[in-house]
Structures are given as structure tokens and as C-alpha cells.
XYZ file of C-alpha atoms in Angstrom:
741
model
C 5.625 74.691 8.670
C 4.234 73.774 12.037
C 1.674 71.204 13.122
C -0.625 71.812 16.069
C -2.376 68.508 17.096
C -5.527 68.399 19.154
C -5.454 65.577 21.767
C -9.030 65.434 22.851
C -10.838 63.444 21.616
C -8.096 62.611 19.035
C -4.338 62.345 19.174
C -2.292 63.271 16.116
C 1.394 62.991 15.503
C 2.925 64.739 12.507
C 6.323 65.050 10.943
C 7.088 67.336 8.015
C 10.335 67.559 6.132
C 12.895 70.202 6.946
C 13.226 73.170 7.146
C 9.790 73.175 8.780
C 9.676 73.628 12.503
C 7.346 71.265 14.396
C 5.030 73.125 16.764
C 2.382 71.754 19.142
C -0.378 73.111 21.287
C -1.103 70.939 24.325
C -4.730 71.147 25.425
C -4.728 68.530 28.152
C -2.330 67.881 31.000
C -2.339 64.037 30.557
C -1.927 64.376 26.823
C 0.908 66.843 27.396
C 2.740 64.401 29.600
C 2.264 61.567 27.064
C 3.423 63.798 24.305
C 6.582 64.841 26.116
C 7.371 61.198 26.942
C 7.046 60.046 23.333
C 8.447 63.056 21.533
C 11.367 64.219 23.674
C 13.600 62.115 21.388
C 13.345 64.703 18.554
C 16.751 65.324 17.096
C 17.967 67.742 14.507
C 17.336 66.536 11.004
C 14.173 64.295 11.528
C 10.836 64.220 13.351
C 7.907 61.759 13.911
C 5.748 61.359 10.838
C 2.558 59.825 12.281
C -0.865 60.970 13.529
C -2.714 58.744 16.026
C -6.483 59.140 15.866
C -8.972 57.348 18.131
C -12.047 55.546 16.740
C -15.178 57.591 17.358
C -18.909 57.325 17.072
C -20.882 58.640 14.109
C -20.099 62.323 13.294
C -22.776 64.954 12.816
C -20.280 67.574 11.522
C -16.556 67.683 10.601
C -14.358 67.209 13.656
C -11.172 69.243 14.085
C -8.191 66.956 14.747
C -5.083 69.161 14.145
C -3.510 71.976 12.124
C -0.661 72.570 9.671
C 1.106 75.970 9.761
C 4.169 77.400 8.059
C 6.573 79.619 10.077
C 6.764 82.081 7.228
C 2.981 82.361 6.875
C 2.088 86.003 7.792
C -1.644 85.308 7.390
C -2.103 87.675 4.498
C -4.036 85.092 2.455
C -1.116 84.331 0.170
C -0.464 80.851 1.535
C -2.667 77.963 0.464
C -2.558 74.565 2.277
C -3.192 71.397 0.237
C -3.930 67.774 1.374
C -3.679 64.669 -0.863
C -3.342 60.896 -0.522
C -5.531 58.178 1.058
C -8.823 59.529 2.375
C -8.099 63.113 1.300
C -11.326 65.084 0.841
C -13.392 61.938 1.703
C -12.279 61.005 5.199
C -10.093 64.014 5.941
C -10.148 67.601 4.740
C -8.002 70.698 5.314
C -8.804 74.380 5.588
C -6.791 75.807 2.680
C -6.293 79.142 4.410
C -5.531 78.114 7.982
C -4.188 74.538 7.509
C -6.704 73.073 10.008
C -7.391 69.315 9.417
C -10.897 67.923 9.977
C -12.321 64.379 10.182
C -15.351 63.932 7.934
C -16.727 60.554 9.070
C -16.390 57.811 11.624
C -13.228 55.725 11.513
C -13.096 51.934 11.933
C -9.691 50.402 12.629
C -10.957 46.956 11.698
C -11.718 48.184 8.175
C -8.573 50.344 7.670
C -5.985 50.828 10.391
C -4.018 53.739 8.804
C -4.003 56.409 6.076
C -0.994 57.766 4.161
C -1.372 61.503 3.276
C 0.740 64.287 1.773
C 0.709 68.022 2.769
C 1.992 71.021 0.772
C 1.958 74.865 0.950
C 1.726 76.823 -2.306
C 1.208 80.444 -3.323
C -2.495 80.891 -3.573
C -2.210 83.338 -6.444
C 0.572 81.883 -8.567
C 0.357 78.210 -7.610
C 4.082 78.065 -7.043
C 5.120 75.750 -4.152
C 6.329 77.625 -1.134
C 7.526 74.550 0.732
C 8.240 71.036 -0.518
C 5.555 68.355 -0.229
C 5.708 66.279 2.989
C 4.226 62.793 3.619
C 2.680 61.693 6.908
C 0.575 58.764 8.234
C -2.592 58.871 10.284
C -2.951 55.648 12.363
C -6.303 54.696 13.912
C -6.018 53.811 17.562
C -8.309 50.905 18.626
C -11.166 51.050 21.120
C -13.122 48.026 22.417
C -15.965 48.065 19.922
C -16.067 44.366 18.817
C -17.451 41.483 20.844
C -15.818 38.043 20.652
C -17.062 35.480 18.090
C -16.852 31.677 18.440
C -15.468 29.869 15.412
C -16.276 26.366 14.116
C -19.796 26.334 15.524
C -21.814 24.280 16.280
C -19.801 22.401 18.877
C -20.700 18.725 19.280
C -18.697 15.854 20.695
C -19.071 12.393 22.183
C -17.288 10.918 25.190
C -17.692 7.539 26.921
C -19.933 7.377 29.919
C -18.215 6.887 33.273
C -15.200 8.882 32.029
C -12.972 9.835 35.005
C -12.479 13.382 36.267
C -10.126 15.438 34.096
C -10.959 13.612 30.849
C -10.515 15.930 27.852
C -13.846 16.716 26.187
C -13.015 19.325 23.532
C -11.644 22.845 23.018
C -13.651 25.902 22.004
C -12.102 28.993 20.417
C -13.354 32.569 20.030
C -11.774 35.529 18.232
C -11.997 39.328 18.694
C -11.501 41.804 15.831
C -10.070 44.424 18.168
C -6.330 45.159 18.166
C -4.552 42.521 20.263
C -1.444 44.731 20.493
C -3.243 47.585 22.213
C -4.860 47.253 25.594
C -7.052 44.280 26.631
C -9.764 44.676 24.034
C -8.871 41.348 22.369
C -7.816 39.375 25.477
C -10.524 36.743 26.151
C -11.512 34.691 29.183
C -13.728 31.503 28.947
C -16.219 30.409 31.563
C -19.144 27.921 31.937
C -22.543 29.481 32.462
C -24.471 26.167 32.401
C -23.140 22.607 32.699
C -21.598 22.349 36.094
C -20.791 20.296 38.134
C -20.165 17.673 35.406
C -17.862 19.856 33.278
C -15.228 22.588 33.723
C -13.292 24.845 31.337
C -9.801 26.299 31.399
C -10.261 30.133 31.301
C -7.478 30.975 28.880
C -7.326 27.923 26.559
C -11.050 27.083 26.308
C -10.406 23.357 26.983
C -13.441 21.573 28.461
C -12.875 18.661 30.849
C -14.982 16.189 32.853
C -15.542 17.216 36.449
C -17.447 14.125 37.628
C -18.365 10.686 36.112
C -21.737 10.412 34.341
C -24.028 7.420 33.663
C -25.501 7.191 30.154
C -28.412 5.098 31.391
C -29.389 8.046 33.662
C -28.785 10.811 31.082
C -27.156 10.439 27.705
C -26.754 14.056 26.525
C -25.656 17.385 28.048
C -25.869 20.942 26.753
C -23.062 23.120 28.169
C -23.176 26.918 27.746
C -19.739 28.551 27.346
C -19.039 32.333 27.571
C -16.093 34.202 26.020
C -15.504 37.752 27.408
C -12.875 40.346 26.449
C -10.957 42.839 28.633
C -9.782 39.740 30.528
C -13.308 39.144 31.748
C -13.503 42.448 33.658
C -16.605 44.558 33.989
C -17.390 46.541 30.904
C -16.019 43.889 28.598
C -17.990 42.545 25.662
C -18.984 38.832 25.642
C -20.639 36.101 23.595
C -21.850 32.551 24.296
C -22.040 29.212 22.544
C -23.610 25.834 23.349
C -21.594 22.645 23.360
C -23.593 19.410 22.851
C -21.919 16.525 24.659
C -23.258 13.013 24.058
C -22.299 10.066 26.235
C -21.401 6.878 24.380
C -22.224 3.546 25.949
C -19.830 1.278 27.787
C -20.630 -2.237 28.920
C -21.406 -1.517 32.556
C -24.738 -3.402 32.883
C -25.357 -7.176 33.019
C -28.285 -8.914 31.227
C -31.423 -9.584 33.300
C -34.117 -12.187 32.536
C -37.673 -10.946 32.567
C -38.799 -14.145 34.296
C -37.073 -16.594 36.593
C -39.177 -19.529 35.300
C -40.526 -20.132 31.784
C -43.136 -22.790 30.887
C -43.199 -24.201 27.348
C -44.747 -27.188 25.532
C -44.050 -29.216 22.387
C -45.895 -32.057 20.674
C -44.225 -35.438 20.663
C -44.191 -35.601 16.861
C -41.982 -32.528 16.595
C -38.947 -33.066 14.418
C -35.390 -32.479 15.502
C -34.560 -28.810 14.968
C -38.096 -27.535 15.561
C -38.454 -24.458 17.773
C -39.738 -25.066 21.300
C -39.919 -21.408 22.365
C -37.950 -18.196 22.914
C -36.655 -16.313 25.925
C -35.065 -12.883 26.229
C -32.985 -11.023 28.787
C -32.830 -7.233 29.047
C -29.624 -5.195 28.990
C -29.684 -1.465 29.664
C -26.651 -0.985 27.453
C -26.977 -0.412 23.717
C -25.292 -1.598 20.547
C -22.661 -4.304 20.869
C -22.570 -3.754 24.645
C -26.135 -5.111 24.797
C -25.264 -8.245 22.826
C -25.384 -11.500 24.762
C -25.187 -15.238 24.289
C -27.362 -17.939 25.810
C -26.105 -21.331 26.980
C -27.833 -24.312 28.558
C -26.272 -25.434 31.819
C -25.015 -29.001 31.626
C -27.492 -30.243 34.148
C -30.637 -32.363 34.024
C -32.101 -32.736 30.521
C -29.676 -30.365 28.812
C -28.799 -32.868 26.041
C -32.382 -32.983 24.699
C -32.429 -29.333 23.653
C -30.133 -26.641 22.390
C -30.337 -22.859 22.368
C -29.122 -20.395 19.758
C -28.901 -16.615 19.989
C -30.657 -14.410 17.445
C -28.066 -11.685 16.758
C -30.760 -9.248 15.632
C -33.443 -9.607 18.342
C -31.067 -10.884 21.059
C -33.571 -13.661 21.798
C -32.625 -17.132 22.929
C -34.271 -19.680 20.597
C -34.717 -23.136 22.114
C -34.872 -25.992 19.599
C -35.337 -29.739 19.825
C -32.055 -31.600 19.664
C -33.311 -35.193 19.983
C -36.551 -37.010 19.233
C -39.006 -36.937 22.134
C -41.779 -39.382 22.945
C -44.752 -38.733 25.159
C -44.931 -42.401 26.093
C -41.313 -42.268 27.317
C -41.072 -38.885 29.132
C -43.599 -36.085 29.532
C -41.602 -33.182 31.081
C -38.080 -31.757 30.788
C -36.305 -29.093 32.894
C -33.328 -27.041 31.678
C -31.399 -24.090 33.162
C -30.310 -21.281 30.827
C -27.659 -18.621 31.396
C -27.399 -15.224 29.603
C -23.869 -13.791 29.386
C -22.541 -10.471 28.107
C -20.866 -11.129 24.762
C -18.269 -8.377 25.205
C -17.059 -7.894 28.778
C -15.016 -4.865 29.896
C -13.800 -5.534 33.417
C -12.999 -1.832 33.888
C -16.718 -1.354 34.417
C -18.130 -4.753 35.467
C -16.644 -8.001 36.704
C -17.097 -11.178 34.654
C -18.992 -13.031 37.368
C -21.485 -10.171 37.588
C -22.139 -9.947 33.818
C -24.618 -12.877 33.608
C -28.058 -14.039 34.769
C -29.973 -17.358 35.053
C -33.469 -18.700 34.441
C -35.239 -22.103 34.490
C -37.333 -23.507 31.600
C -39.945 -26.267 32.057
C -40.910 -28.057 28.818
C -44.035 -30.246 28.674
C -44.508 -32.944 25.967
C -48.000 -33.165 24.439
C -49.411 -36.474 23.226
C -50.720 -36.849 19.642
C -52.009 -39.713 17.521
C -48.930 -40.257 15.403
C -48.732 -41.722 11.889
C -46.498 -44.699 11.174
C -42.775 -44.115 11.474
C -40.368 -45.667 8.958
C -37.112 -47.120 10.171
C -35.238 -44.704 7.875
C -35.864 -41.211 6.549
C -35.187 -42.460 3.019
C -34.161 -45.729 1.417
C -31.468 -46.505 -1.141
C -31.684 -49.855 -2.959
C -29.897 -51.587 -5.822
C -31.037 -54.072 -8.446
C -29.308 -55.634 -11.471
C -30.631 -54.448 -14.798
C -31.099 -58.063 -15.950
C -33.184 -58.970 -12.886
C -36.114 -61.111 -13.915
C -39.737 -60.182 -13.246
C -40.634 -61.101 -9.675
C -37.109 -60.637 -8.348
C -36.828 -59.331 -4.778
C -35.221 -55.875 -4.443
C -35.392 -54.892 -0.744
C -37.892 -54.074 2.029
C -39.113 -51.067 3.996
C -40.437 -51.190 7.536
C -42.662 -48.864 9.565
C -44.387 -49.071 12.958
C -47.084 -47.344 14.959
C -45.287 -45.184 17.596
C -48.386 -44.992 19.823
C -49.156 -47.402 22.618
C -51.972 -48.967 20.539
C -49.454 -50.448 18.049
C -51.913 -50.679 15.120
C -51.023 -52.784 12.068
C -49.387 -51.153 9.035
C -50.210 -51.534 5.319
C -47.783 -50.546 2.543
C -48.351 -49.280 -0.972
C -46.531 -47.566 -3.872
C -48.081 -44.419 -5.254
C -49.610 -45.230 -8.645
C -47.450 -42.936 -10.743
C -44.331 -44.731 -9.442
C -45.566 -48.339 -9.901
C -44.530 -49.079 -13.540
C -41.529 -51.276 -12.732
C -41.945 -52.219 -9.055
C -44.540 -53.521 -6.614
C -44.616 -53.817 -2.815
C -46.147 -56.393 -0.520
C -48.883 -54.634 1.462
C -48.097 -56.581 4.657
C -44.314 -56.950 4.905
C -43.072 -54.037 2.726
C -40.931 -56.159 0.367
C -40.328 -54.609 -3.078
C -40.186 -56.742 -6.266
C -39.595 -56.193 -9.998
C -42.699 -56.337 -12.202
C -41.230 -55.173 -15.539
C -37.859 -55.661 -17.277
C -35.291 -52.964 -16.480
C -32.764 -51.240 -18.725
C -30.005 -49.191 -17.129
C -29.171 -47.510 -20.420
C -32.711 -46.104 -20.466
C -33.177 -45.300 -16.765
C -30.366 -45.507 -14.223
C -32.424 -44.505 -11.184
C -36.027 -45.168 -10.232
C -37.453 -42.872 -7.579
C -40.601 -44.230 -5.981
C -42.699 -43.129 -3.025
C -44.020 -45.672 -0.553
C -46.927 -44.971 1.791
C -47.449 -46.671 5.163
C -51.031 -46.477 6.458
C -52.099 -47.038 10.062
C -55.691 -45.853 9.794
C -57.548 -44.085 7.037
C -56.144 -40.760 8.178
C -52.704 -41.662 9.540
C -50.428 -42.062 6.524
C -46.667 -41.657 6.216
C -44.706 -41.448 2.972
C -41.069 -42.190 2.343
C -38.883 -41.786 -0.789
C -37.126 -44.890 -2.093
C -34.263 -44.530 -4.585
C -33.541 -47.692 -6.583
C -30.268 -47.768 -8.496
C -30.176 -50.068 -11.540
C -26.743 -51.723 -11.598
C -25.193 -52.151 -14.986
C -24.519 -55.533 -16.560
C -22.495 -55.971 -19.714
C -25.243 -56.315 -22.302
C -24.026 -53.981 -25.050
C -20.994 -54.678 -27.272
C -18.696 -51.786 -28.179
C -18.898 -50.108 -31.561
C -17.079 -47.413 -33.493
C -17.691 -43.933 -32.089
C -18.515 -42.585 -35.560
C -18.486 -43.442 -39.285
C -14.953 -43.191 -40.635
C -14.060 -42.061 -44.164
C -10.554 -43.487 -44.569
C -8.245 -42.779 -47.513
C -4.905 -44.311 -48.400
C -2.523 -42.668 -50.814
C -1.294 -44.612 -53.805
C 2.290 -43.934 -52.802
C 1.933 -45.030 -49.171
C 4.756 -46.927 -47.475
C 4.399 -50.055 -45.307
C 3.519 -49.406 -41.666
C 2.250 -45.883 -42.364
C -0.681 -44.835 -40.085
C -3.716 -43.677 -42.045
C -6.448 -43.396 -39.359
C -6.963 -43.585 -35.594
C -10.297 -45.038 -34.533
C -12.103 -45.126 -31.183
C -15.134 -46.925 -29.780
C -18.076 -46.327 -27.446
C -20.119 -48.626 -25.261
C -23.557 -47.929 -23.798
C -22.682 -49.905 -20.682
C -21.165 -48.255 -17.625
C -18.690 -50.587 -15.886
C -17.609 -49.781 -12.361
C -13.950 -49.322 -13.306
C -14.451 -47.683 -16.688
C -14.187 -48.964 -20.242
C -11.251 -50.800 -21.736
C -11.496 -51.796 -25.385
C -9.358 -54.224 -27.385
C -8.988 -54.054 -31.167
C -7.858 -56.780 -33.608
C -8.639 -58.021 -37.096
C -9.434 -61.466 -38.505
C -6.404 -63.698 -38.980
C -7.101 -64.025 -42.706
C -7.159 -60.211 -42.950
C -3.813 -60.134 -41.177
C -2.383 -62.652 -43.597
C -3.654 -60.538 -46.512
C -1.292 -57.830 -45.193
C -2.919 -54.919 -47.053
C -3.745 -53.204 -43.734
C -3.160 -54.014 -40.079
C -4.748 -52.908 -36.812
C -2.565 -51.734 -33.933
C -4.203 -51.565 -30.496
C -2.919 -48.399 -28.776
C -4.083 -49.705 -25.357
C -5.767 -46.346 -24.618
C -9.176 -47.315 -26.016
C -8.063 -46.335 -29.517
C -6.507 -48.214 -32.426
C -4.456 -47.135 -35.419
C -4.966 -48.457 -38.960
C -1.591 -49.058 -40.661
C -0.692 -49.882 -44.252
C 0.580 -53.427 -44.653
C 2.392 -53.048 -47.938
C 3.970 -50.538 -50.266
C 1.918 -48.726 -52.883
C -1.704 -48.968 -53.959
C -3.234 -48.503 -57.399
C -6.577 -46.810 -57.827
C -7.141 -48.460 -61.225
C -6.381 -51.930 -59.911
C -8.376 -51.741 -56.726
C -10.029 -48.437 -55.616
C -11.545 -49.841 -52.412
C -10.475 -52.090 -49.562
C -12.545 -53.472 -46.724
C -10.966 -54.091 -43.317
C -12.803 -56.061 -40.644
C -12.068 -54.900 -37.079
C -13.227 -56.742 -33.963
C -13.753 -54.610 -30.822
C -14.165 -56.274 -27.426
C -14.808 -54.762 -23.983
C -13.658 -55.690 -20.488
C -17.078 -56.608 -19.122
C -18.089 -59.869 -17.477
C -18.711 -61.645 -19.676
C -16.787 -59.781 -22.342
C -18.747 -58.722 -25.433
C -17.381 -57.933 -28.874
C -18.591 -56.605 -32.194
C -17.415 -57.058 -35.780
C -17.038 -53.830 -37.728
C -16.015 -53.099 -41.299
C -13.933 -50.111 -42.347
C -14.008 -48.971 -45.988
C -10.638 -47.662 -47.178
C -10.525 -45.682 -50.438
C -7.415 -45.406 -52.596
C -6.554 -41.824 -53.539
C -3.951 -40.098 -55.710
C -3.207 -37.547 -52.900
C -1.261 -35.314 -55.284
C 2.391 -34.320 -55.035
C 2.271 -33.510 -51.319
C 0.565 -36.768 -50.401
C -2.330 -34.923 -48.711
C -5.611 -36.812 -48.316
C -7.660 -33.617 -48.020
C -8.265 -33.660 -51.785
C -9.625 -37.171 -51.418
C -12.486 -35.880 -49.297
C -13.685 -33.691 -52.174
C -13.595 -36.699 -54.484
C -15.597 -38.631 -51.940
C -18.159 -35.835 -51.860
C -18.634 -35.980 -55.649
C -19.052 -39.741 -55.464
C -21.772 -39.292 -52.837
C -23.653 -36.991 -55.197
C -23.797 -39.676 -57.902
C -23.184 -39.180 -61.581
C -26.526 -37.472 -62.200
C -25.816 -34.838 -59.558
C -22.304 -34.066 -60.842
C -23.484 -33.706 -64.438
C -26.364 -31.487 -63.403
C -24.123 -29.102 -61.479
C -21.495 -28.874 -64.231
C -24.049 -28.241 -67.011
C -25.920 -25.703 -64.905
C -22.672 -23.818 -64.276
C -21.874 -23.883 -67.993
C -25.247 -22.439 -68.963
C -25.030 -19.858 -66.217
C -21.632 -18.786 -67.514
C -22.998 -18.431 -71.062
C -25.924 -16.317 -69.855
C -23.650 -14.025 -67.844
C -21.318 -13.538 -70.788
C -24.257 -12.549 -73.019
C -25.339 -10.013 -70.397
C -21.822 -8.668 -70.047
C -21.504 -9.717 -66.399
C -18.434 -11.093 -64.714
C -19.319 -14.670 -63.868
C -16.482 -14.847 -61.324
C -18.596 -12.876 -58.921
C -21.737 -14.938 -59.493
C -20.459 -18.398 -58.609
C -23.048 -20.377 -56.653
C -21.981 -23.276 -54.449
C -24.334 -26.273 -54.197
C -23.999 -28.672 -51.291
C -27.034 -30.925 -51.356
C -26.863 -34.614 -50.529
C -29.533 -37.061 -51.628
C -31.337 -39.486 -49.373
C -29.974 -42.696 -50.928
C -31.790 -45.524 -52.529
C -34.693 -45.349 -50.077
C -35.380 -41.667 -50.822
C -38.453 -41.778 -53.118
C -39.974 -38.459 -52.107
C -37.557 -35.906 -53.574
C -37.968 -36.987 -57.236
C -40.203 -39.035 -59.522
C -39.104 -42.654 -59.287
C -40.781 -43.372 -62.674
C -37.978 -41.466 -64.363
C -35.533 -44.134 -63.266
C -37.320 -46.927 -65.111
C -35.724 -48.135 -68.356
C -38.033 -47.955 -71.376
C -35.610 -49.992 -73.537
C -34.719 -46.930 -75.574
C -31.143 -47.446 -76.632
C -28.899 -44.467 -77.160
C -27.614 -44.061 -80.667
C -23.875 -44.577 -80.499
C -21.607 -41.651 -81.252
C -18.767 -42.836 -83.425
C -16.692 -39.779 -82.768
C -16.266 -40.793 -79.137
C -13.143 -42.707 -78.331
C -14.177 -44.324 -75.106
C -12.044 -47.071 -73.684
C -14.064 -50.128 -72.892
C -12.119 -52.309 -70.564
C -12.538 -54.693 -67.694
C -11.781 -52.086 -64.954
C -14.689 -49.956 -66.142
C -17.095 -52.849 -65.823
C -15.634 -53.645 -62.413
C -16.069 -50.056 -61.218
C -19.697 -50.018 -62.383
C -20.354 -53.239 -60.511
C -19.170 -51.427 -57.400
C -21.422 -48.435 -58.233
C -18.413 -46.144 -58.463
C -19.253 -44.594 -61.841
C -17.004 -44.462 -64.900
C -13.273 -44.104 -65.053
C -11.913 -40.578 -64.938
C -10.880 -40.480 -68.610
C -14.215 -41.846 -69.831
C -16.072 -39.468 -67.550
C -14.056 -36.478 -68.824
C -14.657 -37.368 -72.492
C -18.345 -37.766 -71.867
C -18.635 -34.323 -70.207
C -16.733 -32.620 -73.031
C -19.008 -34.220 -75.612
C -22.211 -33.193 -73.806
C -21.014 -29.624 -73.241
C -20.129 -29.293 -76.912
C -23.537 -30.590 -77.948
C -25.259 -28.132 -75.616
C -23.282 -25.134 -76.849
C -23.751 -25.922 -80.571
C -27.363 -27.087 -80.504
C -29.471 -24.424 -82.272
C -32.618 -25.887 -80.796
C -31.333 -25.816 -77.218
C -33.745 -25.231 -74.379
C -33.899 -21.860 -72.599
C -30.947 -20.917 -70.419
C -32.950 -21.283 -67.217
C -33.630 -24.956 -67.973
C -31.766 -27.535 -65.904
C -30.285 -30.316 -68.086
C -29.923 -33.623 -66.263
C -27.791 -36.224 -68.087
C -27.085 -39.781 -67.037
C -24.173 -41.805 -68.354
C -24.730 -45.520 -68.120
C -21.578 -46.513 -69.906
C -21.365 -48.709 -72.954
C -21.653 -52.404 -73.259
C -23.830 -52.663 -70.143
C -25.229 -56.140 -70.002
C -28.170 -54.970 -67.881
C -29.297 -52.334 -70.322
C -29.682 -48.628 -69.668
C -30.040 -47.473 -66.059
C -30.439 -43.857 -67.085
C -33.306 -41.756 -65.754
C -33.482 -40.060 -69.184
C -35.770 -41.447 -71.861
C -35.509 -40.381 -75.527
C -38.619 -38.452 -76.526
C -38.600 -37.788 -80.276
C -41.112 -36.742 -82.928
C -41.061 -35.619 -86.543
C -41.674 -31.990 -85.707
C -39.575 -31.600 -82.518
C -35.874 -32.218 -81.977
C -34.924 -35.259 -79.889
C -33.590 -34.458 -76.392
C -32.181 -37.160 -74.198
C -32.801 -35.266 -70.974
C -35.287 -34.260 -68.363
C -36.503 -30.701 -68.468
C -36.808 -28.716 -65.306
C -37.776 -25.185 -66.208
C -36.983 -22.395 -63.835
């Protein structure tokens, strides 16, 4: 099977498998020469297997590009030529009878550079292959149909002003979709269309460089037009352009310049140190930090009277008063100010050229001034025991004007409770007793008056100095317990003291007891020499029944001048402390004692009745336990209950012979100390009253609070109970108060 390619306007190259013979028809002399040069290497056993087809414009009808033909085809219509593969019947088609190949539409190498096809000859009637199928490739040969395109647009960059010639600016890059391996369609050349003479570009690389220095103050931005053209920039090539924005950054190449060579300012003579006299400003054509400057006063003339600071935001020089001025002393001052670049780059400007000078004339204006105190504020001291009329200190003021008018002094009324001032000489005296522990400092304001309108005020701070007028005392109330099994020398409590005074070198307290207490040797006091003392047992073993309470007198003295002391009494309770010797259980006992017998009985009976009620309701009383923690107000508390109930109406309780209560001397002794009954007597009494309550058929309702009082037996003073017996023939006799819920 032979292939006849057509070379104008397309070039095809075909190779079919043996035994086909490759045949060509050359239609153009140049194409013939090219064909012979590229195909004279045909050897037996193989051939080229490619078509080369040029890109073309839009097609109006199928375009013939070559032909397949078998050597054994006798053109009797038996042979049928078939085409399959990429683009078959869509891009390419074949005449089944003649084997002619046609192009159906325009080709674009940039979309698809080649097509792989297969050709075969079969019997048109039987469909039996006459020759084996052969594969070939049609490659699209490029033409210059794509213009260059710049990438990474837009192009913007910044370079310093005054950059030297040859300074790198940036690089631009364009691409071309045409085939770079064929011809010059994709070979680009760069050039500047607009932007010379300040910039140049390297034709092949696209690198832009500075051609001549530029001044930002003259022009700070340039727009450079760059062209990229293919076919090495020759005529007929396609091109495109882009704009490069080049901004000049500032360098410090300009010195500051004052707007005026002489400035005139004025300030009143009463101006305070630090007040602003005026402002000056120098211009700098640079921007940002390159325009920053500092101002200094030349050390000439009256430079010491004023100072100048630079406002970092406005770049102004602010002149302030450094010393007090007086119109009567001097009426005009002259200073010379220099403005200097803050950041100097000697590549662009020399140091001596980066500054400017100006002169400032300052006039002092006269005013009628109020009195002036000798100090801005006064600090004074006075002893807290100073007597009324005692001298504290003095203030002084004068008229600063030439007239030298007389001055009168006075304390503002709201500050005059404890002090007074002499209207003529300014001496301050005490008019009321002082107490440092109440007020340590007295702040008063004193006015000095020259005329009715010229008044000056000054604060005076008077410190009241402490004197030792308060003795030390215990820092708190101590509840001290000693275990019955205590050993000699055992510490039972550490105590500390406080003192309202405030000595200059701090407090130092000493602790000791009376000599007779020391000789008693029940307890001793050990001074720890750290402002605390430890209470120690002085003997072995204590007995609650023999003596439940001890009283220890402790004397506390301070280190004041003169030294003061106080006598204090500590109450020490004897406690069982249990097996572990822990005094924590003693605190609970102390709490019950503080409630009194009435309170303890009330709580126990209320709990008993509450338990009975819960059991009748079928409730678990363990989850309904209520804790009461209420402390009475003592003997002076007459508001929380009816005091009448405490009065004895001489109703004697009928003795209960079934009670086996021990009447002994310790019980009477405990009652005399208001400690209540002994434990055994107390327990028997509670059991008896609970039994009576539970078995009494005429008992009060369950929500009634029963308050019992046990006054003991054999009391020589009669009953102290708050419960009177109220009996009648028709009602049962209750020895209680009724508080119905």
C-alpha cells in the first residue's frame, strides 16, 4: 500500500508496515528537495511513520492532505480503505474507495500537537482484511499565531532615590505559546517604549536597570512601558506591552530649614517652671524618619533659663520655662536654637550641612502677683500629747511685686478643728487635744492674702508623733484548756499582745506573772522574746472534780518611754481530754457551758420529741437532724425573753424520792461558780425528765418546746428556775414553760 502526500499547503509523512511499498508524489520543487533530504535514509524493513501538517486558517470545505494506496489495488471497487484512531472522522476522514485523506477542520498545535491514527485495507464485499492494519502519527507543525503574554502582572517595585546607574530595578517575564523548538515564533526580545532615559532593559533577560540618578523630591513615581516581541523582534513578529510602576523611596538627602530666622515670644512673670513659652518648626523635604529632627539650645546667652523638647509627632520644637523668671529682675531673654537631622546618611549629605539655626527673643510680661510662700508645701510634726496652745511651726509668704504689700494668713474653716494660725506672722498652734490613734495626719490649707483679690493657698501636712499612752493587751480572748493528765512544763497555749501605739522602732512586749502566782506553781509564763509568751503547766496532773477552773494573772509591758503595762487574767479550764489527750473535745464542752443549763435541756428535749414524732410517721430521724448553734446575750440580754419568768415565786418542787442524787460539797462549789451540776447529777436529771415526758399521758403536743431548769437540791438561796408550777384541780401540773409551734 502506497502513500502519496500533498506538500502544499500541508506536509505529510507516512509509514505503513511491510509488505507495503511507500510511494510519493512530489508537487513542489522545494518540498521535493526537503523530502529527499529527510527520507533518503529509508532502508529495507522500516519506513517513517509520521505525517507533518501545518496549522491553517478556518476551513470552508474538507482539505486534501494525502492518499493511501495499495500496490495490488486494481481499482475495480473491491478494495475499501478504513481510518481509525484519534481524530478519525472528526478531524480527519478518508475516501474509502480511493484512500484520499482529508482535513475536516482547523488544527491548533497549542491545543493538540499530534494525532495517532490507524489505516487498513479490507475487501469491500466480504470485509476480510486484505492488508494488515498499520499505525501512523500526524504531527501539527507550528506557525506564529500566538502573541507573547506577560506573567505576574501588575509589575510594581520601589527603589531608593539617587540610586546609581546600573542599579537593579526588577525583571519582567513574558511567555509565548508557540513551539520554541521550531523557528523563532517563541523567541522574545524586550525593549522600553516609554521610560527612558532613567531606565534601560536587557533585551533577552527582561532585567530593568537604572540609567541615571533620580530625585524623589522632584518626582517620586515613574511608569515604564515594556514591550515583548517574538521572532527575535523582527518585522512581522507579534508583540505585547506591560507597564511597570516604579516608586522612589526617600533617602535623607535634605537638611532641615527654619521658616524664620528670628522668632519673638512672650511669657508672663508668674509662669511656673515647665510652662510652654512657644513653638518653632523647621521644614525638611524628606519624609518619614528621614524628616525627623531634634532641636537643641546653643549654650550661649540665656540658654539656662529655658529648655526645648522635640514633639516626635509634629516635629515641632517646644520651648518651656526651666527656671523662675521675674519681670522686676529681667525683662528680655535671647536664645539660639539649632535643628539637626536625627538620622544622618553621609552618602547623601554631610553632617555639617544637615542642620540650621534660628534666634528666639523672649519678652517677660509684668503682672500683679499674689503672695508667694517660701515652700510649695509644708510638712510639720507635733507630739500627740501637746497641750492646747502649743506652737507647731510657721509658714511665710511675701509679695513678689515692687510694692511689697503686707500679708495676712488664715486656715480654711473646714481645716481649723485642731489648729489655728496667727494672721500676722503665720505661726500655727494647737487648739484641741490630739490623738494619734484616731488621726495620724492632719492636712490643712493655709491662705495668704495680699489684697482682697490676690490670694495664695498652700497645703500643710501635720504629722502627729506617737507617745506611749496605751498599755499592751492580749490580741484576743483565749479559751485555754489543760488536760487532767498533763505533765509539768507542758505548753498549753501561746498568747500574743497588741498595742495601739506606734513606736518608731516597733513593738517589743514582755510577759511575766505575779510572784505569788509563780510560787503557786500551778502554771507559769515563759516569755518567748518574740512578742509572744507560752503558758506552761507547773505541776503534774489536775482534777476536774477538785478544781475545774484556774485563773492566771499575766502582766504585759511594752518598750515605750515611759514603759506601760497591763494586768490580764487568763481562765484555764480543766478537761478530761480523753484517751488521746486532745483538747478539741473540751471546746465542745465549753460551748455547752456557754449555752447554760436551760439551753442544753431545751435542745435535748426538743430532739427527743422530734425523734418520737418521726418514728410515729415512719421517717428515718437520722436524715432529719437539725443543728442549733445559738448563743445568748448574757446577763444583760433582757430583750430575747421575758425576764419575769426568771423570778422565783417561792414554789418549791416536790422532791422525787426515786432520784439518787449525790449532794456533796463539790456540787455546791460548782454552783457557786455558775458551772451547773456535776456530770452524774446532770445525767440522772435528764434521764428522769425524759422518762416523765415519754410516759406522761397528758403531755403537750409534739410541737411544743419544753424548757426545764434544774436548780439543784439543798440550794440555800431557793429556786433560781425560770419555771413556775402552775396547777389546778382540773388540769395536770406542768413545771415548764410552753412555747407552742
